[in-house]
Amino acid sequence: MSTSLAHHADSIQPAHTSQEHLRNFCIIAHIDHGKSTLADRMLQETGIVTDRQMRAQYLDRMDIERERGITIKSQAVRMPWKYNGTDYALNMIDTPGHVDFSYEVSRSLAACEGAVLLIDSTQGIEAQTLANLYMAMENDLVIIPVLNKIDLPAAQPDKCAEEVAGLLGVDMEECLMVSAKTGQGVTELLDRIVDEVPAPSGNPEAPSRAMIFDSVYDSYRGVVTYVRMIDGALTAREKLVMMSTKTVHECQEIGVISPEPISSDGLGAGEVGYVITGVKDVRQSRVGDTVTSTNRPAEKALEGYHDPKPMVYSGLYPIDGDDFPELREALDKLRLNDAAISYEPETSVALGFGFRCGFLGLLHLEIVKERLDREFNLDIIATAPSVVYHVTMEDGTNVEVTNPSEFPDGKVADITEPVVDATVLTPAQFVGPVMELCQKRRGTQTGMDYLSADRVEMHYTLPLAEIVFDFFDQLKSKTRGYASLDYHETGEQSADLVKVDVLLNGEKVDAFSAIVHRDSAYSYGDKMTRRLKELIPRQQFEIPVQASVGSRIIARQTIKALRKDMLAKCYGGDISRKRKLLEKQKEGKKRMKAIGSVDVPQNAFIAALTGGDQEGKKK
């Protein structure tokens, strides 16, 4: 929702559509299977976007979405369609495809009665396709299987149709062949949506209940909340209550998006639209929350709401310490658009002032870093991502650890770490390398199914800490890019974990500390000490670089001292004179080492915290 909303002052009143002529559906797919392109063709086919207005990925409003070809925010659009001489209104919700945003996908699915399951006919079913499909089935949605990209030379529509038919238990003929790029088959798809997806079943006479499935921040109007009316109706200038926060707001504007916002008198049961209340904080319009009217409030909120929960934590520090106030302001502004970010100030001996931030996953972390760089022009160091550990001490106290520096000293009775259920889809020839990778990452296999003769679905329980760093990269490299991964959190497990500290000249450097499994402690310590030995410039004195677990040193490298030739000015003469000069130098070095601090340049920090795995891969 950009400035287009602010400048839109149309008084067009969208005609109210009766419930039996409404169809609410979403498009679910793996990343890059053509969701946004199919949405573009539907917008053109239904005539709400002219060829002159059309641009690729029309519904993706963010630059990052357009460049990367991914959908980060859900978008809703209302399209008219005539079928058998009757006018219908189709409400389409375009959902994100990445595992990090699965909660938003689940709320979008709850706002629909049908789902278009889009599968790339050159690649077949992938992990995220399956995850979203199971979610759609749990919501009792009508599934319409669609095979996309059939115009490509590498397409294998018959093979993919066989996989989909086996998965859904339908005939192969029921899979619709479509090319979102050329528009082939899109008319038939729209007809099938009207024919197969049921009309909304809400009660128009009941107290009003609307579910928020997304919200965005508009710099002119404040928060724009996307809602799906379940029961009753909402009208403009009505007082509304958000049921989870109990906050009351006035509805300043209400309407539908087609594909730009068009205001109306109100929304009836089953309709999808937007509400503007003038609120400036996205956290007050939470995804999954229920909106009702103060005149006749609903007694019970809709099910399925929960607060977005950070899965991965990382410290964000400005490279220039003077930029700290700008970073605070930038995060405040970002949170207007993205309610899932959580952050609190923290300090590091090595990196200075910064923020400990919680993210939904690695892609979310990457997008936030990129937006801070682009939109606010900030240079930032992000510490290695970590997860939340719960430590139980011997005296019974419990400590929550989101940062290795918070790890308590003293005797530990138990440590629990979050675990995930992971699904990996891979060609059969790569089963061995995938198994080897998962076992190396402390994974436990829970199942394995052959979707077809050459496609395998593997299920593993894995510690979240083992997959947040470079698991996905390793999986792709071991399977030549063919495997796909999906995961969801399933709880916690006890683990034998230790904190590895890195010491420079006997002083701990908190930025390099990590919590790892005891079996991996030596390899982490050895890797960090070797890397720092290469990155830290030599000083006037010898510097030991050590890794320790508690008080025990497990790895050591030594940065040799810069040597000044003290004997250069001694031409001949007695040996005792030379010895005296060397002893004097030795004493000076000893004193320097005792009082000298090691100067670690900023680029060494950045390289050690971010570039390690790239270096490892090059070797």
PDB file of N, CA and C in Angstrom, residues 262-333:
ATOM      1  N   ILE A 262     -10.879   1.143  -3.181  1.00  0.00           N
ATOM      2  CA  ILE A 262     -12.119   1.844  -3.548  1.00  0.00           C
ATOM      3  C   ILE A 262     -13.010   1.844  -2.307  1.00  0.00           C
ATOM      4  N   SER A 263     -13.339   3.033  -1.790  1.00  0.00           N
ATOM      5  CA  SER A 263     -14.124   3.085  -0.550  1.00  0.00           C
ATOM      6  C   SER A 263     -15.589   2.746  -0.834  1.00  0.00           C
ATOM      7  N   SER A 264     -16.278   2.222   0.195  1.00  0.00           N
ATOM      8  CA  SER A 264     -17.692   1.861   0.066  1.00  0.00           C
ATOM      9  C   SER A 264     -18.392   2.168   1.395  1.00  0.00           C
ATOM     10  N   ASP A 265     -19.702   1.865   1.440  1.00  0.00           N
ATOM     11  CA  ASP A 265     -20.462   2.116   2.678  1.00  0.00           C
ATOM     12  C   ASP A 265     -20.090   1.107   3.760  1.00  0.00           C
ATOM     13  N   GLY A 266     -19.701  -0.089   3.348  1.00  0.00           N
ATOM     14  CA  GLY A 266     -19.387  -1.120   4.344  1.00  0.00           C
ATOM     15  C   GLY A 266     -19.074  -2.446   3.688  1.00  0.00           C
ATOM     16  N   LEU A 267     -18.813  -3.448   4.502  1.00  0.00           N
ATOM     17  CA  LEU A 267     -18.533  -4.811   4.023  1.00  0.00           C
ATOM     18  C   LEU A 267     -19.529  -5.764   4.664  1.00  0.00           C
ATOM     19  N   GLY A 268     -20.094  -6.660   3.858  1.00  0.00           N
ATOM     20  CA  GLY A 268     -21.041  -7.648   4.383  1.00  0.00           C
ATOM     21  C   GLY A 268     -20.384  -8.989   4.602  1.00  0.00           C
ATOM     22  N   ALA A 269     -21.145  -9.947   5.151  1.00  0.00           N
ATOM     23  CA  ALA A 269     -20.611 -11.283   5.462  1.00  0.00           C
ATOM     24  C   ALA A 269     -20.001 -11.920   4.215  1.00  0.00           C
ATOM     25  N   GLY A 270     -18.789 -12.487   4.383  1.00  0.00           N
ATOM     26  CA  GLY A 270     -18.117 -13.183   3.288  1.00  0.00           C
ATOM     27  C   GLY A 270     -17.225 -12.296   2.443  1.00  0.00           C
ATOM     28  N   GLU A 271     -17.351 -10.967   2.571  1.00  0.00           N
ATOM     29  CA  GLU A 271     -16.556 -10.075   1.717  1.00  0.00           C
ATOM     30  C   GLU A 271     -15.145  -9.874   2.265  1.00  0.00           C
ATOM     31  N   VAL A 272     -14.229  -9.512   1.369  1.00  0.00           N
ATOM     32  CA  VAL A 272     -12.842  -9.225   1.728  1.00  0.00           C
ATOM     33  C   VAL A 272     -12.559  -7.777   1.360  1.00  0.00           C
ATOM     34  N   GLY A 273     -11.946  -7.028   2.277  1.00  0.00           N
ATOM     35  CA  GLY A 273     -11.667  -5.625   1.979  1.00  0.00           C
ATOM     36  C   GLY A 273     -10.658  -5.037   2.934  1.00  0.00           C
ATOM     37  N   TYR A 274     -10.671  -3.714   3.053  1.00  0.00           N
ATOM     38  CA  TYR A 274      -9.725  -3.042   3.942  1.00  0.00           C
ATOM     39  C   TYR A 274     -10.468  -2.112   4.889  1.00  0.00           C
ATOM     40  N   VAL A 275      -9.838  -1.849   6.035  1.00  0.00           N
ATOM     41  CA  VAL A 275     -10.383  -0.924   7.025  1.00  0.00           C
ATOM     42  C   VAL A 275      -9.263   0.031   7.428  1.00  0.00           C
ATOM     43  N   ILE A 276      -9.562   1.343   7.494  1.00  0.00           N
ATOM     44  CA  ILE A 276      -8.587   2.326   7.982  1.00  0.00           C
ATOM     45  C   ILE A 276      -9.160   2.981   9.236  1.00  0.00           C
ATOM     46  N   THR A 277      -8.388   2.928  10.325  1.00  0.00           N
ATOM     47  CA  THR A 277      -8.860   3.507  11.594  1.00  0.00           C
ATOM     48  C   THR A 277      -8.017   4.700  12.023  1.00  0.00           C
ATOM     49  N   GLY A 278      -6.964   5.024  11.269  1.00  0.00           N
ATOM     50  CA  GLY A 278      -6.104   6.149  11.647  1.00  0.00           C
ATOM     51  C   GLY A 278      -5.051   5.792  12.667  1.00  0.00           C
ATOM     52  N   VAL A 279      -5.005   4.506  13.090  1.00  0.00           N
ATOM     53  CA  VAL A 279      -3.988   4.064  14.056  1.00  0.00           C
ATOM     54  C   VAL A 279      -2.619   4.122  13.382  1.00  0.00           C
ATOM     55  N   LYS A 280      -1.577   4.476  14.140  1.00  0.00           N
ATOM     56  CA  LYS A 280      -0.235   4.602  13.566  1.00  0.00           C
ATOM     57  C   LYS A 280       0.658   3.404  13.896  1.00  0.00           C
ATOM     58  N   ASP A 281       0.156   2.438  14.657  1.00  0.00           N
ATOM     59  CA  ASP A 281       0.999   1.333  15.115  1.00  0.00           C
ATOM     60  C   ASP A 281       0.447   0.007  14.598  1.00  0.00           C
ATOM     61  N   VAL A 282       1.231  -0.674  13.730  1.00  0.00           N
ATOM     62  CA  VAL A 282       0.780  -1.944  13.142  1.00  0.00           C
ATOM     63  C   VAL A 282       0.493  -2.996  14.219  1.00  0.00           C
ATOM     64  N   ARG A 283       1.185  -2.898  15.376  1.00  0.00           N
ATOM     65  CA  ARG A 283       0.996  -3.909  16.432  1.00  0.00           C
ATOM     66  C   ARG A 283      -0.426  -3.897  16.994  1.00  0.00           C
ATOM     67  N   GLN A 284      -1.181  -2.811  16.741  1.00  0.00           N
ATOM     68  CA  GLN A 284      -2.570  -2.784  17.215  1.00  0.00           C
ATOM     69  C   GLN A 284      -3.526  -3.446  16.221  1.00  0.00           C
ATOM     70  N   SER A 285      -3.026  -3.780  15.021  1.00  0.00           N
ATOM     71  CA  SER A 285      -3.833  -4.523  14.038  1.00  0.00           C
ATOM     72  C   SER A 285      -3.126  -5.834  13.757  1.00  0.00           C
ATOM     73  N   ARG A 286      -3.234  -6.754  14.687  1.00  0.00           N
ATOM     74  CA  ARG A 286      -2.421  -7.971  14.604  1.00  0.00           C
ATOM     75  C   ARG A 286      -3.028  -9.004  13.666  1.00  0.00           C
ATOM     76  N   VAL A 287      -2.152  -9.616  12.882  1.00  0.00           N
ATOM     77  CA  VAL A 287      -2.614 -10.643  11.941  1.00  0.00           C
ATOM     78  C   VAL A 287      -3.259 -11.794  12.726  1.00  0.00           C
ATOM     79  N   GLY A 288      -4.472 -12.187  12.309  1.00  0.00           N
ATOM     80  CA  GLY A 288      -5.186 -13.274  12.986  1.00  0.00           C
ATOM     81  C   GLY A 288      -6.184 -12.788  14.017  1.00  0.00           C
ATOM     82  N   ASP A 289      -6.134 -11.485  14.377  1.00  0.00           N
ATOM     83  CA  ASP A 289      -7.042 -10.933  15.386  1.00  0.00           C
ATOM     84  C   ASP A 289      -8.462 -10.817  14.813  1.00  0.00           C
ATOM     85  N   THR A 290      -9.445 -10.695  15.714  1.00  0.00           N
ATOM     86  CA  THR A 290     -10.842 -10.544  15.319  1.00  0.00           C
ATOM     87  C   THR A 290     -11.294  -9.108  15.568  1.00  0.00           C
ATOM     88  N   VAL A 291     -11.959  -8.521  14.579  1.00  0.00           N
ATOM     89  CA  VAL A 291     -12.516  -7.162  14.712  1.00  0.00           C
ATOM     90  C   VAL A 291     -14.027  -7.289  14.848  1.00  0.00           C
ATOM     91  N   THR A 292     -14.617  -6.558  15.799  1.00  0.00           N
ATOM     92  CA  THR A 292     -16.073  -6.546  15.956  1.00  0.00           C
ATOM     93  C   THR A 292     -16.538  -5.120  16.226  1.00  0.00           C
ATOM     94  N   SER A 293     -17.843  -4.931  16.244  1.00  0.00           N
ATOM     95  CA  SER A 293     -18.406  -3.585  16.451  1.00  0.00           C
ATOM     96  C   SER A 293     -18.725  -3.371  17.937  1.00  0.00           C
ATOM     97  N   THR A 294     -18.600  -2.115  18.415  1.00  0.00           N
ATOM     98  CA  THR A 294     -18.938  -1.840  19.831  1.00  0.00           C
ATOM     99  C   THR A 294     -20.446  -1.835  20.036  1.00  0.00           C
ATOM    100  N   ASN A 295     -21.234  -1.560  18.959  1.00  0.00           N
ATOM    101  CA  ASN A 295     -22.695  -1.517  19.102  1.00  0.00           C
ATOM    102  C   ASN A 295     -23.261  -2.884  19.459  1.00  0.00           C
ATOM    103  N   ARG A 296     -22.747  -3.911  18.774  1.00  0.00           N
ATOM    104  CA  ARG A 296     -23.250  -5.274  18.989  1.00  0.00           C
ATOM    105  C   ARG A 296     -22.051  -6.214  18.918  1.00  0.00           C
ATOM    106  N   PRO A 297     -21.243  -6.224  19.994  1.00  0.00           N
ATOM    107  CA  PRO A 297     -19.988  -6.988  19.919  1.00  0.00           C
ATOM    108  C   PRO A 297     -20.206  -8.499  19.910  1.00  0.00           C
ATOM    109  N   ALA A 298     -19.305  -9.197  19.224  1.00  0.00           N
ATOM    110  CA  ALA A 298     -19.337 -10.673  19.227  1.00  0.00           C
ATOM    111  C   ALA A 298     -18.828 -11.169  20.577  1.00  0.00           C
ATOM    112  N   GLU A 299     -19.366 -12.289  21.025  1.00  0.00           N
ATOM    113  CA  GLU A 299     -18.957 -12.827  22.336  1.00  0.00           C
ATOM    114  C   GLU A 299     -17.622 -13.558  22.247  1.00  0.00           C
ATOM    115  N   LYS A 300     -17.417 -14.259  21.119  1.00  0.00           N
ATOM    116  CA  LYS A 300     -16.246 -15.134  21.025  1.00  0.00           C
ATOM    117  C   LYS A 300     -15.390 -14.746  19.818  1.00  0.00           C
ATOM    118  N   ALA A 301     -14.081 -14.628  20.043  1.00  0.00           N
ATOM    119  CA  ALA A 301     -13.167 -14.303  18.933  1.00  0.00           C
ATOM    120  C   ALA A 301     -12.992 -15.526  18.037  1.00  0.00           C
ATOM    121  N   LEU A 302     -12.546 -15.307  16.807  1.00  0.00           N
ATOM    122  CA  LEU A 302     -12.258 -16.411  15.883  1.00  0.00           C
ATOM    123  C   LEU A 302     -11.007 -17.144  16.350  1.00  0.00           C
ATOM    124  N   GLU A 303     -10.954 -18.446  16.060  1.00  0.00           N
ATOM    125  CA  GLU A 303      -9.829 -19.265  16.540  1.00  0.00           C
ATOM    126  C   GLU A 303      -8.605 -19.097  15.647  1.00  0.00           C
ATOM    127  N   GLY A 304      -7.448 -19.481  16.195  1.00  0.00           N
ATOM    128  CA  GLY A 304      -6.217 -19.555  15.393  1.00  0.00           C
ATOM    129  C   GLY A 304      -5.272 -18.393  15.580  1.00  0.00           C
ATOM    130  N   TYR A 305      -5.676 -17.384  16.389  1.00  0.00           N
ATOM    131  CA  TYR A 305      -4.793 -16.217  16.554  1.00  0.00           C
ATOM    132  C   TYR A 305      -3.657 -16.527  17.526  1.00  0.00           C
ATOM    133  N   HIS A 306      -2.435 -16.127  17.195  1.00  0.00           N
ATOM    134  CA  HIS A 306      -1.369 -16.085  18.203  1.00  0.00           C
ATOM    135  C   HIS A 306      -0.368 -15.009  17.797  1.00  0.00           C
ATOM    136  N   ASP A 307       0.376 -14.512  18.777  1.00  0.00           N
ATOM    137  CA  ASP A 307       1.370 -13.463  18.497  1.00  0.00           C
ATOM    138  C   ASP A 307       2.503 -14.045  17.662  1.00  0.00           C
ATOM    139  N   PRO A 308       3.037 -13.289  16.712  1.00  0.00           N
ATOM    140  CA  PRO A 308       4.204 -13.799  15.968  1.00  0.00           C
ATOM    141  C   PRO A 308       5.366 -14.029  16.928  1.00  0.00           C
ATOM    142  N   LYS A 309       5.981 -15.214  16.828  1.00  0.00           N
ATOM    143  CA  LYS A 309       7.013 -15.590  17.795  1.00  0.00           C
ATOM    144  C   LYS A 309       8.370 -15.635  17.101  1.00  0.00           C
ATOM    145  N   PRO A 310       9.356 -14.866  17.594  1.00  0.00           N
ATOM    146  CA  PRO A 310      10.676 -14.906  16.949  1.00  0.00           C
ATOM    147  C   PRO A 310      11.293 -16.302  17.056  1.00  0.00           C
ATOM    148  N   MET A 311      11.885 -16.753  15.951  1.00  0.00           N
ATOM    149  CA  MET A 311      12.545 -18.068  15.935  1.00  0.00           C
ATOM    150  C   MET A 311      14.064 -17.901  15.995  1.00  0.00           C
ATOM    151  N   VAL A 312      14.557 -16.789  15.456  1.00  0.00           N
ATOM    152  CA  VAL A 312      16.000 -16.576  15.336  1.00  0.00           C
ATOM    153  C   VAL A 312      16.348 -15.203  15.894  1.00  0.00           C
ATOM    154  N   TYR A 313      17.433 -15.131  16.666  1.00  0.00           N
ATOM    155  CA  TYR A 313      17.883 -13.850  17.227  1.00  0.00           C
ATOM    156  C   TYR A 313      19.246 -13.487  16.650  1.00  0.00           C
ATOM    157  N   SER A 314      19.431 -12.190  16.448  1.00  0.00           N
ATOM    158  CA  SER A 314      20.733 -11.724  15.974  1.00  0.00           C
ATOM    159  C   SER A 314      20.951 -10.315  16.509  1.00  0.00           C
ATOM    160  N   GLY A 315      22.202  -9.967  16.812  1.00  0.00           N
ATOM    161  CA  GLY A 315      22.514  -8.607  17.260  1.00  0.00           C
ATOM    162  C   GLY A 315      22.802  -7.726  16.056  1.00  0.00           C
ATOM    163  N   LEU A 316      22.173  -6.565  15.992  1.00  0.00           N
ATOM    164  CA  LEU A 316      22.456  -5.604  14.923  1.00  0.00           C
ATOM    165  C   LEU A 316      23.210  -4.420  15.521  1.00  0.00           C
ATOM    166  N   TYR A 317      24.385  -4.139  14.989  1.00  0.00           N
ATOM    167  CA  TYR A 317      25.225  -3.046  15.504  1.00  0.00           C
ATOM    168  C   TYR A 317      25.616  -2.128  14.350  1.00  0.00           C
ATOM    169  N   PRO A 318      25.549  -0.794  14.561  1.00  0.00           N
ATOM    170  CA  PRO A 318      26.027   0.106  13.505  1.00  0.00           C
ATOM    171  C   PRO A 318      27.550   0.045  13.417  1.00  0.00           C
ATOM    172  N   ILE A 319      28.089   0.026  12.204  1.00  0.00           N
ATOM    173  CA  ILE A 319      29.549  -0.006  12.026  1.00  0.00           C
ATOM    174  C   ILE A 319      30.155   1.274  12.599  1.00  0.00           C
ATOM    175  N   ASP A 320      29.476   2.397  12.382  1.00  0.00           N
ATOM    176  CA  ASP A 320      29.893   3.661  12.997  1.00  0.00           C
ATOM    177  C   ASP A 320      29.050   3.861  14.258  1.00  0.00           C
ATOM    178  N   GLY A 321      29.687   3.861  15.427  1.00  0.00           N
ATOM    179  CA  GLY A 321      28.970   3.963  16.704  1.00  0.00           C
ATOM    180  C   GLY A 321      28.058   5.179  16.802  1.00  0.00           C
ATOM    181  N   ASP A 322      28.370   6.250  16.045  1.00  0.00           N
ATOM    182  CA  ASP A 322      27.548   7.471  16.090  1.00  0.00           C
ATOM    183  C   ASP A 322      26.176   7.259  15.445  1.00  0.00           C
ATOM    184  N   ASP A 323      26.026   6.153  14.690  1.00  0.00           N
ATOM    185  CA  ASP A 323      24.749   5.901  14.005  1.00  0.00           C
ATOM    186  C   ASP A 323      23.719   5.204  14.891  1.00  0.00           C
ATOM    187  N   PHE A 324      24.047   4.971  16.172  1.00  0.00           N
ATOM    188  CA  PHE A 324      23.120   4.237  17.043  1.00  0.00           C
ATOM    189  C   PHE A 324      21.720   4.882  17.111  1.00  0.00           C
ATOM    190  N   PRO A 325      21.597   6.223  17.314  1.00  0.00           N
ATOM    191  CA  PRO A 325      20.250   6.829  17.344  1.00  0.00           C
ATOM    192  C   PRO A 325      19.494   6.628  16.022  1.00  0.00           C
ATOM    193  N   GLU A 326      20.228   6.686  14.887  1.00  0.00           N
ATOM    194  CA  GLU A 326      19.587   6.476  13.576  1.00  0.00           C
ATOM    195  C   GLU A 326      19.077   5.039  13.447  1.00  0.00           C
ATOM    196  N   LEU A 327      19.853   4.073  14.005  1.00  0.00           N
ATOM    197  CA  LEU A 327      19.423   2.669  13.957  1.00  0.00           C
ATOM    198  C   LEU A 327      18.156   2.480  14.777  1.00  0.00           C
ATOM    199  N   ARG A 328      18.089   3.105  15.973  1.00  0.00           N
ATOM    200  CA  ARG A 328      16.886   3.002  16.807  1.00  0.00           C
ATOM    201  C   ARG A 328      15.666   3.554  16.051  1.00  0.00           C
ATOM    202  N   GLU A 329      15.851   4.713  15.419  1.00  0.00           N
ATOM    203  CA  GLU A 329      14.748   5.348  14.681  1.00  0.00           C
ATOM    204  C   GLU A 329      14.323   4.476  13.493  1.00  0.00           C
ATOM    205  N   ALA A 330      15.327   3.908  12.800  1.00  0.00           N
ATOM    206  CA  ALA A 330      15.039   3.062  11.635  1.00  0.00           C
ATOM    207  C   ALA A 330      14.245   1.822  12.044  1.00  0.00           C
ATOM    208  N   LEU A 331      14.624   1.189  13.164  1.00  0.00           N
ATOM    209  CA  LEU A 331      13.890  -0.005  13.628  1.00  0.00           C
ATOM    210  C   LEU A 331      12.472   0.367  14.037  1.00  0.00           C
ATOM    211  N   ASP A 332      12.303   1.537  14.681  1.00  0.00           N
ATOM    212  CA  ASP A 332      10.952   1.997  15.043  1.00  0.00           C
ATOM    213  C   ASP A 332      10.090   2.153  13.792  1.00  0.00           C
ATOM    214  N   LYS A 333      10.676   2.723  12.733  1.00  0.00           N
ATOM    215  CA  LYS A 333       9.912   2.935  11.497  1.00  0.00           C
ATOM    216  C   LYS A 333       9.623   1.605  10.794  1.00  0.00           C
TER     217      LYS A 333
END
